Amino acid sequence: MLIRLRLPVLAAVAATLLPLTACSADGPHPVFAEPLAGQPRAAAQVTRDEGSVSFTQTMTYGSERGDVVQTTTGRLDFTNKRGTAQRSWRVPKGTPARVKDVLLGPAPLHGPARIEAGLAVDAQYVHYRPGTARYWLRYGGNPGDPLDGADEILSLRGRAAAIGGTLLEVTGGARATAQRHTPEGGRSYRTEAALSDAWHLFPAGVRAEMTQAWPASDAGTTPVRMTLTVDARGRITGADADLSALVGRKEEAFSGLTGLRVRLALTGHGFSEPAMPGPSETVLNPAEDVVSLHSTGVAPGGCVDFDAGAHMTGLVVRVDCEHPHDARVYAREPIGNLAYAPEADSDDMASDRCEQAYLAAPDRWTDDAVDDGLWALYAGEEDWGLPGASLTCYVLSR
């Protein structure tokens, strides 16, 4: 008698200990047995328990002049807290310069626009590869360095997953308010999430242009409404959020935008881990190789790329001239003995000096120019008169 009574008791205890990833042949996945409001959180945990997943996310900033679209495609390893991705932008002709400056960073010294980058993030480092460059910049190895602390770099690391800026930052805190069954046995939920969770999708420079300041609390703020899809095994397969309420602020960069929509698709749950940068790949240390073109960091004859990942005007990556590069410096002209002049006068001075320096520069420094333009960069007003203040003259190489 005692044995018969204990068996069902033990079975009941064991049932409570079953992981959410277990499925019963006689009923729905345990995720769907949770209270409705908590099912998105349970599905987020099941997705993480799969170990890895591939993802594609599109972030579409609607505009009457054409949509600006950021696409991020990659793979996440939840177990080891790492991920890789390729991020790109589609920017229609006619997009206002203010919008491009906020989303992509300031125009990179007349060079190619920052529309593509590789990302590889682990528990220690954020690796950034500009466009199709042959090298990675490894941020995170120099605590306290201003570059390591740049918000554009920090925003590349997520809280819920290695790669930042995806709707996975929102799904774990979402609360389901309604659901429907899908033909495959999964669920489609209407959910709400805190605005503060959605804030983590964007770098600080983008948040500053949005309609609502960072909320001190969630009280009184409009929740983020999102559609969340989950398959029959309790795993998240997609999310779709309309964040249009965050754009359209008057007299700001986003005043001309008509909407903001984010769509995330997850596939390949548990199949493979992301391929991180290998030992044979070139990895540069930003503390040594990312320099200001205002300073003496690039000597005449030196070559640079304009995209270092941080949205700072004048910041460049010092690179080997034997490989493709954005520009080549052909002269540096000291201006430490000059008082700051109005911008128009300073531009005239820079043009005259760079033209004279161009005629005197070795041909090998100027022959790879892609056009007839001569470009100059000089220090800001606060640096004029200092011993190291200089004028940098360069040509574009691609």
CSV table of C-alpha atoms in Angstrom, one decimal:
chain,number,residue,atom,x,y,z
A,1,MET,CA,0.0,0.0,0.0
A,2,LEU,CA,2.7,2.4,0.9
A,3,ILE,CA,4.6,1.7,-2.3
A,4,ARG,CA,1.5,2.2,-4.5
A,5,LEU,CA,0.9,5.6,-2.7
A,6,ARG,CA,4.4,6.8,-3.1
A,7,LEU,CA,4.8,6.2,-6.8
A,8,PRO,CA,2.3,8.8,-8.0
A,9,VAL,CA,3.7,11.2,-5.4
A,10,LEU,CA,7.2,10.8,-6.8
A,11,ALA,CA,5.8,11.0,-10.3
A,12,ALA,CA,4.1,14.3,-9.5
A,13,VAL,CA,7.4,15.7,-7.9
A,14,ALA,CA,9.3,14.6,-11.0
A,15,ALA,CA,6.8,16.3,-13.3
A,16,THR,CA,7.3,19.6,-11.5
A,17,LEU,CA,11.1,19.3,-12.2
A,18,LEU,CA,10.8,18.7,-15.9
A,19,PRO,CA,12.6,21.5,-17.9
A,20,LEU,CA,10.5,23.7,-20.1
A,21,THR,CA,12.2,22.3,-23.1
A,22,ALA,CA,10.6,18.9,-22.5
A,23,CYS,CA,7.5,18.1,-24.7
A,24,SER,CA,4.7,15.7,-23.9
A,25,ALA,CA,3.3,13.5,-26.6
A,26,ASP,CA,-0.1,13.8,-24.8
A,27,GLY,CA,-0.3,17.6,-24.6
A,28,PRO,CA,1.1,21.0,-25.5
A,29,HIS,CA,4.6,22.1,-24.6
A,30,PRO,CA,5.0,23.2,-20.9
A,31,VAL,CA,5.4,26.8,-22.1
A,32,PHE,CA,1.8,26.9,-23.1
A,33,ALA,CA,0.7,25.7,-19.6
A,34,GLU,CA,2.1,28.8,-18.0
A,35,PRO,CA,-0.2,31.7,-17.2
A,36,LEU,CA,-0.8,33.6,-20.4
A,37,ALA,CA,1.1,36.8,-19.3
A,38,GLY,CA,4.2,34.7,-18.5
A,39,GLN,CA,4.4,32.6,-21.6
A,40,PRO,CA,6.7,35.0,-23.6
A,41,ARG,CA,9.2,34.9,-20.7
A,42,ALA,CA,9.0,31.1,-20.6
A,43,ALA,CA,9.5,31.0,-24.4
A,44,ALA,CA,12.5,33.3,-24.1
A,45,GLN,CA,14.1,30.9,-21.6
A,46,VAL,CA,13.4,27.9,-23.9
A,47,THR,CA,15.1,29.7,-26.7
A,48,ARG,CA,18.2,30.4,-24.6
A,49,ASP,CA,18.2,26.8,-23.5
A,50,GLU,CA,18.6,25.7,-27.1
A,51,GLY,CA,22.1,27.1,-26.9
A,52,SER,CA,22.3,28.9,-30.2
A,53,VAL,CA,20.2,30.5,-32.9
A,54,SER,CA,20.5,32.3,-36.2
A,55,PHE,CA,18.8,35.7,-36.5
A,56,THR,CA,17.9,38.4,-39.0
A,57,GLN,CA,16.5,41.7,-37.9
A,58,THR,CA,15.4,44.7,-39.9
A,59,MET,CA,14.9,48.1,-38.3
A,60,THR,CA,13.0,50.4,-40.7
A,61,TYR,CA,12.9,54.1,-40.2
A,62,GLY,CA,10.0,55.2,-42.4
A,63,SER,CA,10.2,58.4,-44.4
A,64,GLU,CA,8.4,60.0,-47.3
A,65,ARG,CA,11.8,60.3,-49.1
A,66,GLY,CA,12.3,56.5,-48.7
A,67,ASP,CA,12.9,54.1,-45.8
A,68,VAL,CA,16.2,54.0,-44.1
A,69,VAL,CA,16.8,50.3,-43.2
A,70,GLN,CA,19.3,48.7,-40.9
A,71,THR,CA,19.7,44.9,-41.4
A,72,THR,CA,21.5,42.7,-38.9
A,73,THR,CA,22.1,39.0,-39.7
A,74,GLY,CA,24.1,36.6,-37.6
A,75,ARG,CA,24.3,33.8,-35.1
A,76,LEU,CA,24.1,33.8,-31.3
A,77,ASP,CA,25.6,31.4,-28.7
A,78,PHE,CA,23.7,31.8,-25.5
A,79,THR,CA,25.7,29.3,-23.6
A,80,ASN,CA,29.0,31.0,-24.1
A,81,LYS,CA,27.6,34.5,-24.4
A,82,ARG,CA,29.0,35.3,-27.8
A,83,GLY,CA,27.8,36.1,-31.3
A,84,THR,CA,28.7,37.2,-34.7
A,85,ALA,CA,26.7,39.4,-37.2
A,86,GLN,CA,26.9,41.5,-40.3
A,87,ARG,CA,25.2,44.8,-40.1
A,88,SER,CA,24.3,47.0,-43.0
A,89,TRP,CA,22.3,50.1,-43.9
A,90,ARG,CA,20.2,51.0,-46.9
A,91,VAL,CA,20.0,54.8,-47.2
A,92,PRO,CA,17.9,56.2,-50.0
A,93,LYS,CA,19.1,59.2,-52.0
A,94,GLY,CA,17.7,62.4,-50.5
A,95,THR,CA,17.8,61.2,-46.9
A,96,PRO,CA,18.4,64.4,-44.8
A,97,ALA,CA,22.0,64.7,-43.6
A,98,ARG,CA,20.8,65.1,-40.0
A,99,VAL,CA,19.1,61.7,-40.1
A,100,LYS,CA,22.2,60.1,-41.6
A,101,ASP,CA,24.5,61.8,-39.0
A,102,VAL,CA,22.4,60.4,-36.1
A,103,LEU,CA,22.0,56.9,-37.4
A,104,LEU,CA,25.3,56.3,-39.1
A,105,GLY,CA,27.5,58.8,-37.4
A,106,PRO,CA,29.0,62.0,-38.8
A,107,ALA,CA,30.0,62.0,-42.4
A,108,PRO,CA,33.5,60.4,-42.5
A,109,LEU,CA,35.7,63.1,-43.8
A,110,HIS,CA,34.3,63.0,-47.3
A,111,GLY,CA,35.1,59.3,-47.5
A,112,PRO,CA,32.7,56.3,-48.1
A,113,ALA,CA,29.6,56.2,-46.0
A,114,ARG,CA,29.5,53.8,-43.1
A,115,ILE,CA,26.9,51.3,-44.4
A,116,GLU,CA,28.4,47.9,-43.5
A,117,ALA,CA,30.2,46.4,-40.6
A,118,GLY,CA,31.1,43.0,-39.1
A,119,LEU,CA,30.5,42.3,-35.4
A,120,ALA,CA,31.9,39.6,-33.2
A,121,VAL,CA,31.1,39.9,-29.5
A,122,ASP,CA,32.1,37.6,-26.6
A,123,ALA,CA,32.1,38.0,-22.8
A,124,GLN,CA,35.3,40.1,-22.9
A,125,TYR,CA,35.6,41.9,-26.2
A,126,VAL,CA,33.6,43.7,-28.9
A,127,HIS,CA,35.2,43.1,-32.3
A,128,TYR,CA,34.3,45.6,-35.0
A,129,ARG,CA,35.2,45.2,-38.7
A,130,PRO,CA,34.7,48.2,-40.9
A,131,GLY,CA,33.0,47.3,-44.2
A,132,THR,CA,35.1,44.6,-46.0
A,133,ALA,CA,38.3,45.5,-44.1
A,134,ARG,CA,40.9,42.7,-43.6
A,135,TYR,CA,41.1,43.4,-39.9
A,136,TRP,CA,39.1,43.5,-36.7
A,137,LEU,CA,39.2,46.3,-34.1
A,138,ARG,CA,39.1,44.6,-30.7
A,139,TYR,CA,37.4,46.9,-28.1
A,140,GLY,CA,37.3,46.0,-24.4
A,141,GLY,CA,40.9,45.3,-23.7
A,142,ASN,CA,41.7,48.7,-22.2
A,143,PRO,CA,39.3,49.5,-19.4
A,144,GLY,CA,38.9,53.2,-18.9
A,145,ASP,CA,40.0,54.0,-22.5
A,146,PRO,CA,37.5,56.6,-24.0
A,147,LEU,CA,37.1,54.4,-27.1
A,148,ASP,CA,36.2,51.3,-25.1
A,149,GLY,CA,33.6,53.5,-23.3
A,150,ALA,CA,32.1,55.0,-26.4
A,151,ASP,CA,28.3,54.4,-26.5
A,152,GLU,CA,28.4,53.3,-30.1
A,153,ILE,CA,30.8,50.5,-29.1
A,154,LEU,CA,29.0,49.6,-25.8
A,155,SER,CA,25.6,49.4,-27.6
A,156,LEU,CA,27.0,46.5,-29.8
A,157,ARG,CA,26.8,44.2,-26.8
A,158,GLY,CA,23.4,43.1,-25.7
A,159,ARG,CA,22.0,42.2,-22.3
A,160,ALA,CA,19.8,39.3,-23.4
A,161,ALA,CA,22.1,38.1,-26.2
A,162,ALA,CA,25.7,38.8,-27.2
A,163,ILE,CA,24.8,41.1,-30.1
A,164,GLY,CA,23.0,44.2,-29.0
A,165,GLY,CA,20.1,46.1,-30.5
A,166,THR,CA,17.8,43.2,-31.2
A,167,LEU,CA,14.2,42.5,-30.0
A,168,LEU,CA,15.6,39.8,-27.8
A,169,GLU,CA,16.3,42.7,-25.4
A,170,VAL,CA,12.5,43.1,-25.2
A,171,THR,CA,11.0,39.6,-25.5
A,172,GLY,CA,12.1,38.3,-22.1
A,173,GLY,CA,10.2,41.1,-20.3
A,174,ALA,CA,7.1,41.1,-22.5
A,175,ARG,CA,3.7,40.2,-21.1
A,176,ALA,CA,1.1,38.5,-23.3
A,177,THR,CA,-2.3,40.1,-23.5
A,178,ALA,CA,-3.8,37.8,-26.1
A,179,GLN,CA,-2.9,34.7,-28.2
A,180,ARG,CA,-4.0,32.6,-31.1
A,181,HIS,CA,-3.0,29.1,-32.1
A,182,THR,CA,-0.9,28.7,-35.2
A,183,PRO,CA,-1.5,25.8,-37.7
A,184,GLU,CA,1.8,24.2,-36.7
A,185,GLY,CA,0.9,24.0,-33.1
A,186,GLY,CA,2.7,27.1,-31.8
A,187,ARG,CA,1.3,30.5,-30.7
A,188,SER,CA,1.1,34.0,-31.9
A,189,TYR,CA,0.9,36.5,-29.0
A,190,ARG,CA,0.0,40.2,-28.7
A,191,THR,CA,2.4,41.5,-26.0
A,192,GLU,CA,3.3,44.6,-24.1
A,193,ALA,CA,6.8,45.5,-22.8
A,194,ALA,CA,8.3,48.4,-20.9
A,195,LEU,CA,9.5,51.3,-22.9
A,196,SER,CA,12.7,51.1,-20.9
A,197,ASP,CA,13.4,47.7,-22.4
A,198,ALA,CA,13.0,49.0,-25.9
A,199,TRP,CA,15.4,51.9,-25.1
A,200,HIS,CA,18.2,49.3,-25.1
A,201,LEU,CA,17.8,48.8,-28.8
A,202,PHE,CA,19.4,52.1,-29.6
A,203,PRO,CA,22.7,54.0,-28.9
A,204,ALA,CA,22.5,57.1,-26.8
A,205,GLY,CA,22.8,59.4,-29.8
A,206,VAL,CA,19.7,57.9,-31.4
A,207,ARG,CA,17.7,57.9,-28.1
A,208,ALA,CA,18.5,61.6,-27.8
A,209,GLU,CA,16.5,62.4,-30.9
A,210,MET,CA,13.4,60.3,-29.9
A,211,THR,CA,10.1,61.7,-28.6
A,212,GLN,CA,10.5,60.5,-25.0
A,213,ALA,CA,13.4,61.0,-22.7
A,214,TRP,CA,14.7,58.0,-20.8
A,215,PRO,CA,11.9,57.1,-18.4
A,216,ALA,CA,12.6,57.4,-14.7
A,217,SER,CA,10.1,54.6,-14.2
A,218,ASP,CA,7.6,52.7,-16.3
A,219,ALA,CA,4.7,54.4,-14.7
A,220,GLY,CA,2.8,56.6,-17.1
A,221,THR,CA,4.8,55.6,-20.2
A,222,THR,CA,3.3,54.0,-23.3
A,223,PRO,CA,4.2,50.3,-23.4
A,224,VAL,CA,5.9,48.8,-26.4
A,225,ARG,CA,3.4,46.6,-28.3
A,226,MET,CA,4.8,43.6,-30.0
A,227,THR,CA,3.7,40.5,-31.8
A,228,LEU,CA,5.6,37.4,-30.8
A,229,THR,CA,5.5,34.0,-32.5
A,230,VAL,CA,6.5,30.8,-30.8
A,231,ASP,CA,6.7,27.3,-32.4
A,232,ALA,CA,5.2,24.1,-31.1
A,233,ARG,CA,8.4,23.4,-29.1
A,234,GLY,CA,8.1,26.7,-27.2
A,235,ARG,CA,10.9,28.5,-29.0
A,236,ILE,CA,10.6,32.1,-30.2
A,237,THR,CA,10.7,32.3,-34.0
A,238,GLY,CA,9.8,35.9,-34.6
A,239,ALA,CA,8.9,39.3,-33.2
A,240,ASP,CA,7.5,42.4,-34.7
A,241,ALA,CA,7.3,45.8,-32.9
A,242,ASP,CA,5.9,49.1,-34.0
A,243,LEU,CA,8.0,51.9,-32.3
A,244,SER,CA,6.7,54.7,-34.4
A,245,ALA,CA,5.7,56.6,-31.3
A,246,LEU,CA,9.4,57.2,-30.7
A,247,VAL,CA,10.0,59.2,-33.9
A,248,GLY,CA,8.5,62.3,-35.4
A,249,ARG,CA,9.7,64.8,-32.8
A,250,LYS,CA,9.3,68.3,-33.9
A,251,GLU,CA,12.4,70.4,-34.8
A,252,GLU,CA,14.8,67.4,-34.2
A,253,ALA,CA,16.6,65.2,-36.6
A,254,PHE,CA,13.8,62.7,-36.7
A,255,SER,CA,11.0,65.2,-37.4
A,256,GLY,CA,10.6,64.0,-41.0
A,257,LEU,CA,10.3,60.3,-40.1
A,258,THR,CA,6.9,58.7,-40.4
A,259,GLY,CA,7.4,55.5,-38.5
A,260,LEU,CA,9.8,52.9,-36.9
A,261,ARG,CA,9.3,49.2,-37.2
A,262,VAL,CA,11.5,46.4,-36.0
A,263,ARG,CA,11.2,42.8,-37.2
A,264,LEU,CA,13.2,39.8,-35.9
A,265,ALA,CA,13.3,36.3,-37.3
A,266,LEU,CA,15.0,33.4,-35.5
A,267,THR,CA,15.9,30.1,-37.2
A,268,GLY,CA,18.3,27.2,-36.8
A,269,HIS,CA,17.8,26.8,-33.0
A,270,GLY,CA,20.6,24.7,-31.5
A,271,PHE,CA,22.4,23.7,-34.7
A,272,SER,CA,25.8,25.4,-34.5
A,273,GLU,CA,27.9,28.0,-32.8
A,274,PRO,CA,29.0,31.3,-34.3
A,275,ALA,CA,32.4,31.4,-36.0
A,276,MET,CA,34.4,33.9,-34.0
A,277,PRO,CA,37.6,35.6,-35.4
A,278,GLY,CA,40.3,33.0,-35.6
A,279,PRO,CA,44.0,33.1,-34.8
A,280,SER,CA,45.0,33.7,-38.4
A,281,GLU,CA,42.8,36.9,-38.7
A,282,THR,CA,44.3,40.4,-38.1
A,283,VAL,CA,43.1,42.0,-34.9
A,284,LEU,CA,44.1,45.6,-34.1
A,285,ASN,CA,44.2,47.2,-30.7
A,286,PRO,CA,42.2,50.5,-30.9
A,287,ALA,CA,44.4,52.0,-28.1
A,288,GLU,CA,47.3,51.9,-30.6
A,289,ASP,CA,45.8,51.9,-34.1
A,290,VAL,CA,42.7,54.2,-33.7
A,291,VAL,CA,44.0,57.8,-33.7
A,292,SER,CA,42.8,61.3,-34.3
A,293,LEU,CA,43.6,62.8,-37.7
A,294,HIS,CA,43.8,66.2,-35.9
A,295,SER,CA,46.9,65.0,-34.0
A,296,THR,CA,50.3,63.6,-35.1
A,297,GLY,CA,48.9,60.1,-35.1
A,298,VAL,CA,49.3,59.7,-38.9
A,299,ALA,CA,52.6,60.8,-40.4
A,300,PRO,CA,52.8,62.1,-44.0
A,301,GLY,CA,52.7,59.1,-46.3
A,302,GLY,CA,50.5,57.1,-43.9
A,303,CYS,CA,47.1,55.5,-44.8
A,304,VAL,CA,43.9,55.4,-42.9
A,305,ASP,CA,40.3,54.0,-42.8
A,306,PHE,CA,37.6,56.4,-41.6
A,307,ASP,CA,35.3,53.9,-39.8
A,308,ALA,CA,36.5,53.1,-36.3
A,309,GLY,CA,33.0,52.2,-35.0
A,310,ALA,CA,32.7,55.3,-32.7
A,311,HIS,CA,30.8,58.3,-34.1
A,312,MET,CA,33.6,60.8,-33.6
A,313,THR,CA,34.7,63.2,-36.3
A,314,GLY,CA,38.4,62.9,-37.2
A,315,LEU,CA,38.8,59.5,-35.6
A,316,VAL,CA,40.6,57.1,-38.0
A,317,VAL,CA,42.2,53.6,-38.1
A,318,ARG,CA,45.8,53.7,-39.1
A,319,VAL,CA,46.4,50.9,-41.7
A,320,ASP,CA,49.0,49.4,-44.0
A,321,CYS,CA,49.2,51.3,-47.3
A,322,GLU,CA,49.8,48.0,-49.1
A,323,HIS,CA,46.2,47.0,-48.5
A,324,PRO,CA,43.0,48.9,-49.6
A,325,HIS,CA,42.5,52.1,-47.6
A,326,ASP,CA,40.2,55.1,-47.5
A,327,ALA,CA,42.7,57.9,-47.6
A,328,ARG,CA,46.4,58.8,-47.6
A,329,VAL,CA,47.9,61.7,-45.7
A,330,TYR,CA,50.4,63.6,-47.8
A,331,ALA,CA,51.2,66.5,-45.6
A,332,ARG,CA,50.9,67.9,-42.1
A,333,GLU,CA,51.2,71.7,-41.7
A,334,PRO,CA,51.8,73.2,-38.2
A,335,ILE,CA,49.3,75.8,-37.2
A,336,GLY,CA,50.2,76.1,-33.5
A,337,ASN,CA,51.6,79.6,-34.1
A,338,LEU,CA,48.3,80.9,-35.6
A,339,ALA,CA,45.3,82.4,-33.9
A,340,TYR,CA,42.0,80.9,-34.8
A,341,ALA,CA,40.4,82.6,-37.7
A,342,PRO,CA,36.7,82.6,-38.9
A,343,GLU,CA,35.8,79.4,-40.6
A,344,ALA,CA,35.8,80.8,-44.1
A,345,ASP,CA,39.3,82.3,-43.6
A,346,SER,CA,40.5,79.0,-42.1
A,347,ASP,CA,39.2,77.1,-45.0
A,348,ASP,CA,41.0,79.4,-47.5
A,349,MET,CA,44.3,79.0,-45.5
A,350,ALA,CA,43.9,75.2,-45.5
A,351,SER,CA,43.2,75.1,-49.2
A,352,ASP,CA,46.3,77.2,-50.0
A,353,ARG,CA,48.6,75.2,-47.8
A,354,CYS,CA,47.4,71.8,-48.9
A,355,GLU,CA,47.7,72.8,-52.6
A,356,GLN,CA,51.3,73.9,-52.1
A,357,ALA,CA,52.0,70.7,-50.1
A,358,TYR,CA,50.4,68.5,-52.8
A,359,LEU,CA,52.8,69.9,-55.4
A,360,ALA,CA,55.8,69.0,-53.2
A,361,ALA,CA,54.6,65.6,-52.1
A,362,PRO,CA,56.1,62.3,-53.5
A,363,ASP,CA,54.0,61.0,-56.4
A,364,ARG,CA,53.6,57.6,-54.7
A,365,TRP,CA,51.6,59.4,-52.0
A,366,THR,CA,49.1,61.0,-54.3
A,367,ASP,CA,48.9,58.7,-57.4
A,368,ASP,CA,46.3,56.4,-55.8
A,369,ALA,CA,43.8,59.3,-55.4
A,370,VAL,CA,40.3,58.4,-56.8
A,371,ASP,CA,39.5,62.0,-57.8
A,372,ASP,CA,41.0,65.4,-58.1
A,373,GLY,CA,39.9,66.5,-54.7
A,374,LEU,CA,42.4,67.6,-52.0
A,375,TRP,CA,41.0,67.4,-48.5
A,376,ALA,CA,42.1,69.1,-45.3
A,377,LEU,CA,41.3,68.7,-41.6
A,378,TYR,CA,42.3,71.1,-38.9
A,379,ALA,CA,41.9,71.3,-35.2
A,380,GLY,CA,38.9,72.9,-33.5
A,381,GLU,CA,39.0,76.4,-32.2
A,382,GLU,CA,40.0,75.4,-28.7
A,383,ASP,CA,43.2,73.7,-30.0
A,384,TRP,CA,44.5,76.5,-32.2
A,385,GLY,CA,47.7,78.1,-30.7
A,386,LEU,CA,48.7,74.8,-29.0
A,387,PRO,CA,52.1,73.4,-29.9
A,388,GLY,CA,50.7,70.3,-31.5
A,389,ALA,CA,47.9,71.9,-33.5
A,390,SER,CA,48.2,71.1,-37.2
A,391,LEU,CA,46.5,70.9,-40.6
A,392,THR,CA,46.3,67.5,-42.1
A,393,CYS,CA,46.1,67.2,-45.9
A,394,TYR,CA,45.0,64.0,-47.6
A,395,VAL,CA,43.6,62.4,-50.7
A,396,LEU,CA,40.8,59.8,-51.0
A,397,SER,CA,41.9,56.4,-52.1
A,398,ARG,CA,38.6,54.6,-52.6
